[in-house]
Short mmCIF file of C-alpha atoms in Angstrom, two decimals:
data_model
loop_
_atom_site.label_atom_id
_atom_site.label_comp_id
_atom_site.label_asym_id
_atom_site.label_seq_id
_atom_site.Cartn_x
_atom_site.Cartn_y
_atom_site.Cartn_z
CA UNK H 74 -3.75 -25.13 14.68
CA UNK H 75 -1.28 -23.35 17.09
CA UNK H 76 1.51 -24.65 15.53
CA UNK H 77 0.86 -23.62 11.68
CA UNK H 78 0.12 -19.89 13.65
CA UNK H 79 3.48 -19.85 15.29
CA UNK H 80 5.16 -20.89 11.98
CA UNK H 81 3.48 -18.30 10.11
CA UNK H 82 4.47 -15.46 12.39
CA UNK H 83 8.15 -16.42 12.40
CA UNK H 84 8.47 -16.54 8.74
CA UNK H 85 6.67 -13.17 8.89
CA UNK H 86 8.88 -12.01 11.75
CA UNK H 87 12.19 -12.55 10.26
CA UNK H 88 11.32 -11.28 6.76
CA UNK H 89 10.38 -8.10 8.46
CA UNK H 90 13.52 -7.76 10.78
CA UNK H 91 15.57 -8.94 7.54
CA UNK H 92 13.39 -5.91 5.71
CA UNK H 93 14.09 -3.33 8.48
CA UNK H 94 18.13 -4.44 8.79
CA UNK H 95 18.84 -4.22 5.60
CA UNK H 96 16.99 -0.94 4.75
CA UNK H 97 19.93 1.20 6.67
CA UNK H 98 22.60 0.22 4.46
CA UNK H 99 20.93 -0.23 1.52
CA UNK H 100 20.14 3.90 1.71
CA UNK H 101 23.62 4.39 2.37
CA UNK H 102 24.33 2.39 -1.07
CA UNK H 103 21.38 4.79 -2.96
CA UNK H 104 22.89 7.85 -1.37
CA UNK H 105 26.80 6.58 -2.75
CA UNK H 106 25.76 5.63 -5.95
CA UNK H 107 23.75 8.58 -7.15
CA UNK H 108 20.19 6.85 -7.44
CA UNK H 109 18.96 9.97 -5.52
CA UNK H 110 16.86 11.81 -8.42
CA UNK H 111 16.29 15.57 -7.79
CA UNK H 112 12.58 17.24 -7.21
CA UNK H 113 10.11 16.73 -9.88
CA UNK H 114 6.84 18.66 -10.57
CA UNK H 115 4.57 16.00 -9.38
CA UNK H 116 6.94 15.13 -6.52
CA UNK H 117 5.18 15.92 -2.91
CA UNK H 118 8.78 15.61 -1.01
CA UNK H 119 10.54 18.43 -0.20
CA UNK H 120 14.22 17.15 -0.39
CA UNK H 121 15.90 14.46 -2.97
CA UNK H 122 15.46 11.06 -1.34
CA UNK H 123 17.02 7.62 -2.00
CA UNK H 124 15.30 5.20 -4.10
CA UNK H 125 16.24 1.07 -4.60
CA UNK H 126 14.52 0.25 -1.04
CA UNK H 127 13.62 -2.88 -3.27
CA UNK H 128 16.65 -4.11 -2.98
CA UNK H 129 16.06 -4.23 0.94
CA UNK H 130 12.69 -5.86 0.01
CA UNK H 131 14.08 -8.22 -2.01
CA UNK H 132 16.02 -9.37 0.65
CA UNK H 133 13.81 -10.12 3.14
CA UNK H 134 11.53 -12.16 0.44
CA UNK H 135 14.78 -14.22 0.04
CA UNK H 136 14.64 -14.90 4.02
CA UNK H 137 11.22 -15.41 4.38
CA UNK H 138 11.33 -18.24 1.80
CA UNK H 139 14.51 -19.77 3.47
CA UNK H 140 12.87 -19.66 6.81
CA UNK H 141 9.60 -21.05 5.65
CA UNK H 142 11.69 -24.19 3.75
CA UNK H 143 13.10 -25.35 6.97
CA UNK H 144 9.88 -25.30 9.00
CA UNK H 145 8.10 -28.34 9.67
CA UNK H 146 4.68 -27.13 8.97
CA UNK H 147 6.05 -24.80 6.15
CA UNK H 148 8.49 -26.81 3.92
CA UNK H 149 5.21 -29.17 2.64
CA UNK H 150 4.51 -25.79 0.42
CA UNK H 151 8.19 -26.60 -1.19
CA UNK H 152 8.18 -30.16 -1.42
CA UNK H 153 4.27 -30.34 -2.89
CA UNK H 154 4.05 -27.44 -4.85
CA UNK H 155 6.69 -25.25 -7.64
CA UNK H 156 4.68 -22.39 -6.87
CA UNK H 157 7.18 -20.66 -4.59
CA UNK H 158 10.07 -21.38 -7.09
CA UNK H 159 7.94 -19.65 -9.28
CA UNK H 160 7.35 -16.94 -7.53
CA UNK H 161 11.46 -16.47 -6.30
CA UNK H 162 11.95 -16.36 -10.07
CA UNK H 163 9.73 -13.37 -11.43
CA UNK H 164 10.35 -11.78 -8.42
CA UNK H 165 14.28 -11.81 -8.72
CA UNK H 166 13.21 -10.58 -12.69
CA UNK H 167 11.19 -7.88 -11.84
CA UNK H 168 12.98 -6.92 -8.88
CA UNK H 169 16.17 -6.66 -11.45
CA UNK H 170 14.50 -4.51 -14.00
CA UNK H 171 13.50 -1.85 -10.92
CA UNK H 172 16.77 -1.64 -9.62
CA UNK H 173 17.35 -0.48 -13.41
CA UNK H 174 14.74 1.56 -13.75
CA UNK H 175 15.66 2.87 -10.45
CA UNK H 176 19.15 4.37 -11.31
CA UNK H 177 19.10 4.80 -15.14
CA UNK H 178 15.12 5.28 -15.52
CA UNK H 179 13.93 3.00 -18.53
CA UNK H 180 11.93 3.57 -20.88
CA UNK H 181 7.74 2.90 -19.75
CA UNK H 182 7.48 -0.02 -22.58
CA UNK H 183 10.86 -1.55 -21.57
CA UNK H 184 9.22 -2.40 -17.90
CA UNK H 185 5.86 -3.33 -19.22
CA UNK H 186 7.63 -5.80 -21.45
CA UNK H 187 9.69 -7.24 -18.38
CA UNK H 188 6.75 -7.43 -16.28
CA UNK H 189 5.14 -9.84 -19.07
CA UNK H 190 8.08 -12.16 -19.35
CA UNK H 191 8.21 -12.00 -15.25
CA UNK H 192 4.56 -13.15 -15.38
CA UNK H 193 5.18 -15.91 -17.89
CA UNK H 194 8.20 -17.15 -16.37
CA UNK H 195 5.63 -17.78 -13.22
CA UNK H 196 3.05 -19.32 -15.57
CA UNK H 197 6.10 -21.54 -17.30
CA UNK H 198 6.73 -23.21 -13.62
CA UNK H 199 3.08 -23.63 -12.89
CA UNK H 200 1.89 -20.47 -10.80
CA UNK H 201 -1.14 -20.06 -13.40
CA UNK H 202 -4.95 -19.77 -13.32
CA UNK H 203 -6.09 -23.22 -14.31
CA UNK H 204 -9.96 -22.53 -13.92
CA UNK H 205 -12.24 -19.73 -12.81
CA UNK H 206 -15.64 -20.29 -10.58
CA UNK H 207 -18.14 -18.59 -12.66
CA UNK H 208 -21.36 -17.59 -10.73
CA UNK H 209 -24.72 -19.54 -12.52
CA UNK H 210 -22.16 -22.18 -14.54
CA UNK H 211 -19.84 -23.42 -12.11
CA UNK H 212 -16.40 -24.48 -12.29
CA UNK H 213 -15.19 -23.42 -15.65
CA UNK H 214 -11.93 -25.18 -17.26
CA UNK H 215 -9.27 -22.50 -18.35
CA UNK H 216 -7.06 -23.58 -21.42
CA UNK H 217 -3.30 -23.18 -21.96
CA UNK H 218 -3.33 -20.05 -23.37
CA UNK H 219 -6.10 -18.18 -22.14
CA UNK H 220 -4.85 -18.91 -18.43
CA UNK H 221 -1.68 -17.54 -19.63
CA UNK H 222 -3.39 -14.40 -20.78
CA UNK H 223 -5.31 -14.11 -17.62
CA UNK H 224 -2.08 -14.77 -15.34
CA UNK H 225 -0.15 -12.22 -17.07
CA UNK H 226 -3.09 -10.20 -17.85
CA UNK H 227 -3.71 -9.94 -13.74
CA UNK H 228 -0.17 -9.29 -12.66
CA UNK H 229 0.71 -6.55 -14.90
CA UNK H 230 -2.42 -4.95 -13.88
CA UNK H 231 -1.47 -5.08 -9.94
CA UNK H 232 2.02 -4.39 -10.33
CA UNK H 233 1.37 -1.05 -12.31
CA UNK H 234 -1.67 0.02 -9.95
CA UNK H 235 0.71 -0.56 -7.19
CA UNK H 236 3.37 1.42 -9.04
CA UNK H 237 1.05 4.04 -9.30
CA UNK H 238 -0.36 4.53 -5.88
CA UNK H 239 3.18 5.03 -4.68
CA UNK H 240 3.07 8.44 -4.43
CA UNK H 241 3.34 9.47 -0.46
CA UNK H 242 5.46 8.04 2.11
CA UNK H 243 4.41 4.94 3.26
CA UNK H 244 1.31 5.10 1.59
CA UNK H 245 2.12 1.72 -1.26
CA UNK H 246 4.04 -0.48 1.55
CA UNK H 247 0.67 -0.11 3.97
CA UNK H 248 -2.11 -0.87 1.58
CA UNK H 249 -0.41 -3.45 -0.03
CA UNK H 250 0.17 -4.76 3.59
CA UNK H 251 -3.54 -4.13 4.23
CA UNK H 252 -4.89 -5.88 0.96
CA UNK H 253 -2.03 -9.16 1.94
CA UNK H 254 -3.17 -9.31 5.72
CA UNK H 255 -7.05 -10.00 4.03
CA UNK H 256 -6.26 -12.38 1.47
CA UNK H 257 -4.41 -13.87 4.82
CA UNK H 258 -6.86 -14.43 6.69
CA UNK H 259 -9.26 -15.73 3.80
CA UNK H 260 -6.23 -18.62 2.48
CA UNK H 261 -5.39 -19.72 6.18
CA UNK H 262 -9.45 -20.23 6.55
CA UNK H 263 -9.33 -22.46 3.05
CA UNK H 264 -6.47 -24.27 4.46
CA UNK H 265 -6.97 -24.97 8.06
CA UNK H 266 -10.79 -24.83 7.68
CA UNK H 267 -11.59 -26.78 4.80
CA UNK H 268 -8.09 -28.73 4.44
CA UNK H 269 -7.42 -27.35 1.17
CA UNK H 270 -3.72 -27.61 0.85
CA UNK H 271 -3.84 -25.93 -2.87
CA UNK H 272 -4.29 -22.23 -0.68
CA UNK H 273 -0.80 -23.15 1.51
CA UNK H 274 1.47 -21.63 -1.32
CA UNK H 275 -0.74 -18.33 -1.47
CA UNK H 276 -0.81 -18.27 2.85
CA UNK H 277 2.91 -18.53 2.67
CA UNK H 278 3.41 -15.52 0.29
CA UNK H 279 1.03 -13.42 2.00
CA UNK H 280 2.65 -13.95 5.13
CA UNK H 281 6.02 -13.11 3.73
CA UNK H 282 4.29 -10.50 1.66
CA UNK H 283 3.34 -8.58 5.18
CA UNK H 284 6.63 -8.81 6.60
CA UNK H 285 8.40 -7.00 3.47
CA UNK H 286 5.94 -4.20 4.18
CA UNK H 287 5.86 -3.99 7.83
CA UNK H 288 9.89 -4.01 8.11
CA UNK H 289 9.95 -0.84 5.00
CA UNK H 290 7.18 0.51 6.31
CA UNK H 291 9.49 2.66 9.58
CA UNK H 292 11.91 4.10 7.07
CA UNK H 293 8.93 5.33 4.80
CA UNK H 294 6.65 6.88 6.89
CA UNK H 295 6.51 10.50 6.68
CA UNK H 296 9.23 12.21 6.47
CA UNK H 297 10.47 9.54 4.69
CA UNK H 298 14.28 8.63 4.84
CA UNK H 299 14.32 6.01 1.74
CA UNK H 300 11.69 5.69 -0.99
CA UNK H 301 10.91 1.58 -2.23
CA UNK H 302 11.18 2.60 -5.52
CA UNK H 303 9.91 0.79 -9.25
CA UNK H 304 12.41 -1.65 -7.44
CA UNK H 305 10.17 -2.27 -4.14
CA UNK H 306 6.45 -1.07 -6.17
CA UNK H 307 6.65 -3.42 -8.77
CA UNK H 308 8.15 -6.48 -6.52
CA UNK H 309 5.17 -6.58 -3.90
CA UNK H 310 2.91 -5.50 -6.72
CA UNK H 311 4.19 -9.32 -8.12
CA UNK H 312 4.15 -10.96 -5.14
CA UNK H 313 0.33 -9.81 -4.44
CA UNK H 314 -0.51 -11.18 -7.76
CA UNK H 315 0.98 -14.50 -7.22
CA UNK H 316 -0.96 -15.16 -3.65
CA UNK H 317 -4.34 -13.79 -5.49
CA UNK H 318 -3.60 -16.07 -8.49
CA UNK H 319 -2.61 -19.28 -6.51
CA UNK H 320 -5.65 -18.72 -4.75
CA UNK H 321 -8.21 -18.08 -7.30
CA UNK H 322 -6.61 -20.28 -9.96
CA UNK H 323 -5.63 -23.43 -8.14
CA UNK H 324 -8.14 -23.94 -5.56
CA UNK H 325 -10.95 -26.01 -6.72
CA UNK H 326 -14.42 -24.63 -5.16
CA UNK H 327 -15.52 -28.37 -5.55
CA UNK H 328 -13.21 -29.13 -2.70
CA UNK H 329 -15.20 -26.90 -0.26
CA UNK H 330 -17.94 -29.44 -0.55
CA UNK H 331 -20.71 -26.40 -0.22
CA UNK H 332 -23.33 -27.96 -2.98
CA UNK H 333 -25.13 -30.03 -1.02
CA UNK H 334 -28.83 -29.59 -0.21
CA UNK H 335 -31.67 -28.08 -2.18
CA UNK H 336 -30.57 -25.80 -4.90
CA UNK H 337 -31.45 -22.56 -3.15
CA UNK H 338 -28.92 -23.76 -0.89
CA UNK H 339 -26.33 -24.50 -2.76
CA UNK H 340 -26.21 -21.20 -5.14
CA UNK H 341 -26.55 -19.05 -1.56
CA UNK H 342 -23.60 -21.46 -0.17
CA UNK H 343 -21.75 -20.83 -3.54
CA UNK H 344 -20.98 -17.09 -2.70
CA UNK H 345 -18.57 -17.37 -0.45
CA UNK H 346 -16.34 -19.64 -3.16
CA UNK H 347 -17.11 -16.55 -5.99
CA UNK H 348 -15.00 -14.28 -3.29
CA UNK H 349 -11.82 -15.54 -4.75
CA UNK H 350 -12.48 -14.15 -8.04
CA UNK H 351 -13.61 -11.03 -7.11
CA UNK H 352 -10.79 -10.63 -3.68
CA UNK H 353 -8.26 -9.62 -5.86
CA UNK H 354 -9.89 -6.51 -7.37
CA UNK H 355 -11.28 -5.92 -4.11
CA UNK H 356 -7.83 -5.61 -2.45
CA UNK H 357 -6.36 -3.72 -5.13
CA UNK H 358 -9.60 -1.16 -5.90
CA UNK H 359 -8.29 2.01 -4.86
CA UNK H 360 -4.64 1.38 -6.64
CA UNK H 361 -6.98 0.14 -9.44
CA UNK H 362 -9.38 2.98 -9.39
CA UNK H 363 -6.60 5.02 -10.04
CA UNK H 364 -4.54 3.09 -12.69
CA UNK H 365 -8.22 3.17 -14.64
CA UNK H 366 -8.91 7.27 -13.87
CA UNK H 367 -5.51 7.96 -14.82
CA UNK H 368 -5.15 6.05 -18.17
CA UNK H 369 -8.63 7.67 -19.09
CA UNK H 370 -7.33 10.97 -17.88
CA UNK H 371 -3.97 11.18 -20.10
CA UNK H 372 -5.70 9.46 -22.71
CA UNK H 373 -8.28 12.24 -23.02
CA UNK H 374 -5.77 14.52 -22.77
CA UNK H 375 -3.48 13.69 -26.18
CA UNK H 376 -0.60 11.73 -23.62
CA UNK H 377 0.77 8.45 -23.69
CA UNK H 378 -1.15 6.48 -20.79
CA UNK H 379 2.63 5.78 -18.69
CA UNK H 380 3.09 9.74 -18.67
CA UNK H 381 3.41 10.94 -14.91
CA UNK H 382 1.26 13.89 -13.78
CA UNK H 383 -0.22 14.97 -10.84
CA UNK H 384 -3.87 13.99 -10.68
CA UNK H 385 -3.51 10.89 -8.57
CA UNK H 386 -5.98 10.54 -5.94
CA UNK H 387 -3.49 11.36 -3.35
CA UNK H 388 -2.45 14.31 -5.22
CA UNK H 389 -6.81 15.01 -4.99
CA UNK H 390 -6.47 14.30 -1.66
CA UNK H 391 -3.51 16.99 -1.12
CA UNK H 392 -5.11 19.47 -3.14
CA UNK H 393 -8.46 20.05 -0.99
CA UNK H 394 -6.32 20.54 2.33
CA UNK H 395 -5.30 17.05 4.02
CA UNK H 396 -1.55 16.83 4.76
CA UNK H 397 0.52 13.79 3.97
CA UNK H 398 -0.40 12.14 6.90
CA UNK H 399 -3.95 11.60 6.37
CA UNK H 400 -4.22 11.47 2.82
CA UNK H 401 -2.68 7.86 3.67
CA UNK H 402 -4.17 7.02 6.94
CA UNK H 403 -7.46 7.74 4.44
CA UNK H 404 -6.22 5.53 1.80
CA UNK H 405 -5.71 3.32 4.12
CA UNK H 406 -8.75 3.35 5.77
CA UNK H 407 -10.80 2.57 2.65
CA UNK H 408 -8.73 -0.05 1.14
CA UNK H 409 -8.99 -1.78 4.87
CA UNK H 410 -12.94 -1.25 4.76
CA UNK H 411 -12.98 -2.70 0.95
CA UNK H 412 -10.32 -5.67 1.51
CA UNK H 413 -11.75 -6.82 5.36
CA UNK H 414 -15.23 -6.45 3.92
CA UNK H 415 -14.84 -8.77 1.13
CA UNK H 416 -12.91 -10.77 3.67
CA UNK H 417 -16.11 -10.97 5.88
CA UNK H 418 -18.59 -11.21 3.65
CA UNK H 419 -17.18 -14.04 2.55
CA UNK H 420 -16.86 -16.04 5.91
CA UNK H 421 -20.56 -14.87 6.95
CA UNK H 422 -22.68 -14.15 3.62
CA UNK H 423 -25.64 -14.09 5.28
CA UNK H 424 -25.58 -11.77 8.09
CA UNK H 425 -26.82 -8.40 7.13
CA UNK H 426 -24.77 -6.90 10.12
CA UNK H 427 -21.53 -7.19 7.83
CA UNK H 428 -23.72 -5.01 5.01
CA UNK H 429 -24.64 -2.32 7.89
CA UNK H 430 -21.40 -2.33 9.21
CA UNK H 431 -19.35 -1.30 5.95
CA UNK H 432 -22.52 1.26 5.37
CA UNK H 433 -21.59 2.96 8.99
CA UNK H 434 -17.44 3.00 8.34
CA UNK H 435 -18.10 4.33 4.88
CA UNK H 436 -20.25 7.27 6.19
CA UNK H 437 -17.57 7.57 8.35
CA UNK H 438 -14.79 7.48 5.64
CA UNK H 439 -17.06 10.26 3.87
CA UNK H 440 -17.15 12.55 6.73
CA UNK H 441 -13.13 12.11 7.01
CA UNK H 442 -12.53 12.96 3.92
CA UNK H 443 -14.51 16.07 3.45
CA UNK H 444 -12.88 17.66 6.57
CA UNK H 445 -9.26 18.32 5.87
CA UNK H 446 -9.15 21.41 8.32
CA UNK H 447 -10.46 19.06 11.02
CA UNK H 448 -8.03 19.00 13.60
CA UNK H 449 -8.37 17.27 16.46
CA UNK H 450 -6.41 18.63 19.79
CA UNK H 451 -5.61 16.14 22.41
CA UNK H 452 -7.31 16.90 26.48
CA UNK H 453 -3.98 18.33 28.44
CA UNK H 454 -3.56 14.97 30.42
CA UNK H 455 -2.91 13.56 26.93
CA UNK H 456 -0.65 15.71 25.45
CA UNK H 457 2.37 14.08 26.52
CA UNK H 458 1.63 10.99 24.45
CA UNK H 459 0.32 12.52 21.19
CA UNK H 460 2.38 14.06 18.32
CA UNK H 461 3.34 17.66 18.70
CA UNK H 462 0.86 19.24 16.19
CA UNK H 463 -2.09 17.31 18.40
CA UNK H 464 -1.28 19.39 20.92
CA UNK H 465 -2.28 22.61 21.90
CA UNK H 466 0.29 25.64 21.11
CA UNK H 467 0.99 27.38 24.17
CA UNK H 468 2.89 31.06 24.90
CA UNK H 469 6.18 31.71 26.80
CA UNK H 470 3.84 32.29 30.04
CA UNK H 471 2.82 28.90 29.65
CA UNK H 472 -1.27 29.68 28.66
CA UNK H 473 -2.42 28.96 25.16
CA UNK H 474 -1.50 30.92 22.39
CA UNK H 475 -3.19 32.10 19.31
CA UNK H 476 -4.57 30.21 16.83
CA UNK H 477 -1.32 31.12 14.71
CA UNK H 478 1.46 30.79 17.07
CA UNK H 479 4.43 28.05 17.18
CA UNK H 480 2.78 25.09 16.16
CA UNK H 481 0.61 26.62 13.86
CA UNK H 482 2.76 28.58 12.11
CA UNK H 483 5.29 26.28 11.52
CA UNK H 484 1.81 24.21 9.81
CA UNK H 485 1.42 27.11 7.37
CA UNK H 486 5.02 27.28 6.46
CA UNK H 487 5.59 30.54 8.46
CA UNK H 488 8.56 30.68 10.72
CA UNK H 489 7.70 31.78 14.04
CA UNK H 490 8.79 35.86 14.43
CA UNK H 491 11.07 36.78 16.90
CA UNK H 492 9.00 37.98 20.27
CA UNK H 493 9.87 41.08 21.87
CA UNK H 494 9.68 41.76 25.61
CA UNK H 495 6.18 42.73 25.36
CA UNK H 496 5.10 40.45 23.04
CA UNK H 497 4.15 37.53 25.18
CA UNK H 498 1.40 39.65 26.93
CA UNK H 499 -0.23 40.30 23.38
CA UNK H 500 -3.97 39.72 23.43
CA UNK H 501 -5.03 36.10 21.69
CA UNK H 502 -7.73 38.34 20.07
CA UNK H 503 -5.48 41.20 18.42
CA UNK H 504 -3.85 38.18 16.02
CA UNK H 505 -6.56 37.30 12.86
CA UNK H 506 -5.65 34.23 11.17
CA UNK H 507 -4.83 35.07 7.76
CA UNK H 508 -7.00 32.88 5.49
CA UNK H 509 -5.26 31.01 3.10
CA UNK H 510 -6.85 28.93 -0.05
CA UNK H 511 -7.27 25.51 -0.54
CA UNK H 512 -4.51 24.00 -3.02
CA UNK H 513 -1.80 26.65 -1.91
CA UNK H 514 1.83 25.72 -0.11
CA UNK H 515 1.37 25.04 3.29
CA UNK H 516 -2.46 24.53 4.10
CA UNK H 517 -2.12 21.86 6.57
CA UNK H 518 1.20 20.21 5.24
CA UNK H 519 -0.82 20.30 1.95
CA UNK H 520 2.58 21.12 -0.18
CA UNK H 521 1.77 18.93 -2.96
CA UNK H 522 0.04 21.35 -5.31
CA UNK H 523 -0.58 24.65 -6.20
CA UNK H 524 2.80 27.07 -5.37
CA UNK H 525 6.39 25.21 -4.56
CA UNK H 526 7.19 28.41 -3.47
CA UNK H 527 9.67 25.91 -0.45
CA UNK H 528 11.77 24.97 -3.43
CA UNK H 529 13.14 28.63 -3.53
CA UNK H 530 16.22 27.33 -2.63
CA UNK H 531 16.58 24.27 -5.07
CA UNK H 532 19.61 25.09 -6.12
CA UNK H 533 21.20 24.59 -2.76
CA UNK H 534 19.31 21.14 -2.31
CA UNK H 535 20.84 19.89 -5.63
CA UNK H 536 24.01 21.52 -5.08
CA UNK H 537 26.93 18.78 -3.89
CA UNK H 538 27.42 21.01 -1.14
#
């Protein structure tokens, strides 16, 4: 058992160093040849940023792949299955048509179409749904061509609601690192557990699938210095779809051997095998939630469904007060509580703990995000180690300052005014913070929405000088 483990965190290892090494230069290339689009309307950055961090992604899939093939415990996957051929070759398609999209920004219909012939040039090599467990029927047979429409059906639907939650830095390349360490953790448990070897091509690509994310993820965190791109968005949007596929269409529920007994029994023991078809909606829900709002929302509104606006639920999130930096650590808390739950109901279906426990975090989740002014400030022994805005703003004297000084100020987008001589012994009381709506430039990094009045100097941010 150690031995598959050790394997597993190499491959993810090096496709993550690979991921990180590569990002560097690959910027430098963005930044030289022009794929650097100025601010949009819906944009929440403040200054142009590279794109094509796909390309960076891309590589470390390549090396992930190449290290799994010469692994003892890995290269059965190759030799036994054509899934990860499969899954090389719509990757290396869709990864193509984002680098594209990425510098010369296709047309919306052009990348759906080459997200459909990506899917069914994995369905042509054999990464396909061949049946579906059906809850009260069983094990249900899937024909040729309506597992082809499923396949293709299911991987242009994660790919866009990836695509579309990739709207704040780092925000795509951690949930979809969330949603692959789950289905992780539930297709090493069908392999190692129940000796299923059908669920080693979908381990392999989650693992790798993790390490593409976790070696981005340090040049996309906010303030971020590259952006992944339709390039890096639709690639792990793929290669989530292919791990959830292989694992829901190729692993037989028969093979967990969970029908014997009285038939009470076996229905309550069949739960756990109906996870599979529900895990990957679960993993994708928020991304999904949003794909669904927002094609009901432009549709309701005379647009074309693939027209960009800014009603996103990050773009929400921004809009009632919470910076950057927790609108994700929120999305991300939620599509861990979704994913991990599915995960663990799936392992222990029975205990009512795993119920009461998702209850409790999603009170919690609530609570989070209805407080956006919530700050918390770190005790002075702690200060040290926390972020600068954790900690509490303090005057020239050394005591704490008013509510609006330094750190705060720089917060609501004021610059801090210069300080005469007499101006440090100022009263905390004779400053008022100025209250400031919701929505409006500035409210805790909330820059998103409402006034852009920071882009009054566009012109020199566009400008080649």
């Amino acid at each position: 058992m150690g031995q598959p483990v050790r394997d597993y965190l190499l491959t993810l290892c090096v496709t993550a160093a690979v991921t990180y090494l590569l990002t560097g230069p690959v910027r430098k290339f963005a930044i030289a040849i022009g794929a650097m689009p100025a601010i949009r309307a819906r944009d929440v950055h403040r200054e142009p940023t590279p794109r094509l961090g796909g390309i960076a992604m891309f590589g470390g899939l390549c090396a992930g792949l190449i290290v799994a093939d010469h692994l003892f415990n890995l290269n059965g996957v190759f030799e036994l299955s054509n899934e990860p051929r499969a899954l090389l070759s719509g990757a290396a398609l869709i990864w193509l048509i984002g680098v594209l999209d990425d510098k010369f920004e296709i047309d919306a219909l052009i990348k759906l179409g080459g997200q459909m012939i990506a899917a069914a040039v994995m369905v042509i090599q054999g990464l396909t749904i061949l049946w579906l467990p059906i809850p009260g029927v069983g094990t249900v047979p899937l024909t040729q061509w309506q597992g082809t429409l499923l396949t293709v059906a299911l991987v242009v639907i994660t790919i866009n609601a990836v695509n579309f939650v990739d709207g704040l830095d780092g925000l795509a390349a951690g949930m979809v690192f969330i949603a692959s360490a789950a289905l992780f953790l539930y297709t090493y448990r069908l392999w190692y557990g129940y000796g299923i070897e059908a669920a080693a091509p979908a381990t392999l690509f989650t693992a790798i699938l993790m390490g593409m994310c976790l070696g981005f993820l340090p040049h996309n965190m906010h303030p971020a210095r590259i952006f992944m791109g339709d390039s890096g968005s639709m690639l792990i949007g793929l290669v989530l779809a292919a791990g959830a596929i292989s694992v829901t269409g190729q692993v037989d529920p028969d093979a967990m051997k969970l029908f014997e007994g009285s038939e009470r029994q076996a229905t309550h023991a069949m739960l756990p095998v109906f996870i599979p078809l529900l895990l990957p909606l679960t993993i994708i829900a928020i991304p999904a939630a949003d794909l669904v709002l927002a094609i009901v929302r432009r549709t309701w509104n005379g647009q074309s469904p693939f027209a960009a606006d800014r009603g996103h639920l990050h773009h929400r999130l921004l809009e009632i007060g919470h910076s950057q930096s927790r609108a994700v650590l929120i999305m991300y808390f939620w599509s861990a509580l979704i994913a991990f739950g599915a995960v663990g109901y799936s392992v222990h279906s029975a205990s009512m703990w795993i119920v009461l426990a998702i209850v409790a975090l999603s009170a919690v989740g609530l609570v989070l995000l209805l407080m956006p002014r919530f700050k918390p400030r770190a005790p002075h022994w702690a200060e040290r180690f926390v972020p600068p805005r954790y900690r509490r703003p303090r005057g020239h004297d050394g005591a704490v300052a008013s509510p609006l000084a330094y750190g705060e100020r720089a917060e609501l987008g004021q610059e801090p005014a210069q300080q005469g001589p007499g101006d440090a012994q100022m009263a905390p009381e004779s400053t008022e913070r100025t209250p400031v709506a919701v929505g409006v430039s500035g409210v805790n990094g909330a820059t998103a929405i409402g006034h852009r009045s920071r882009f009054s100097d566009r012109r020199k941010a566009d400008s080649p000088h």
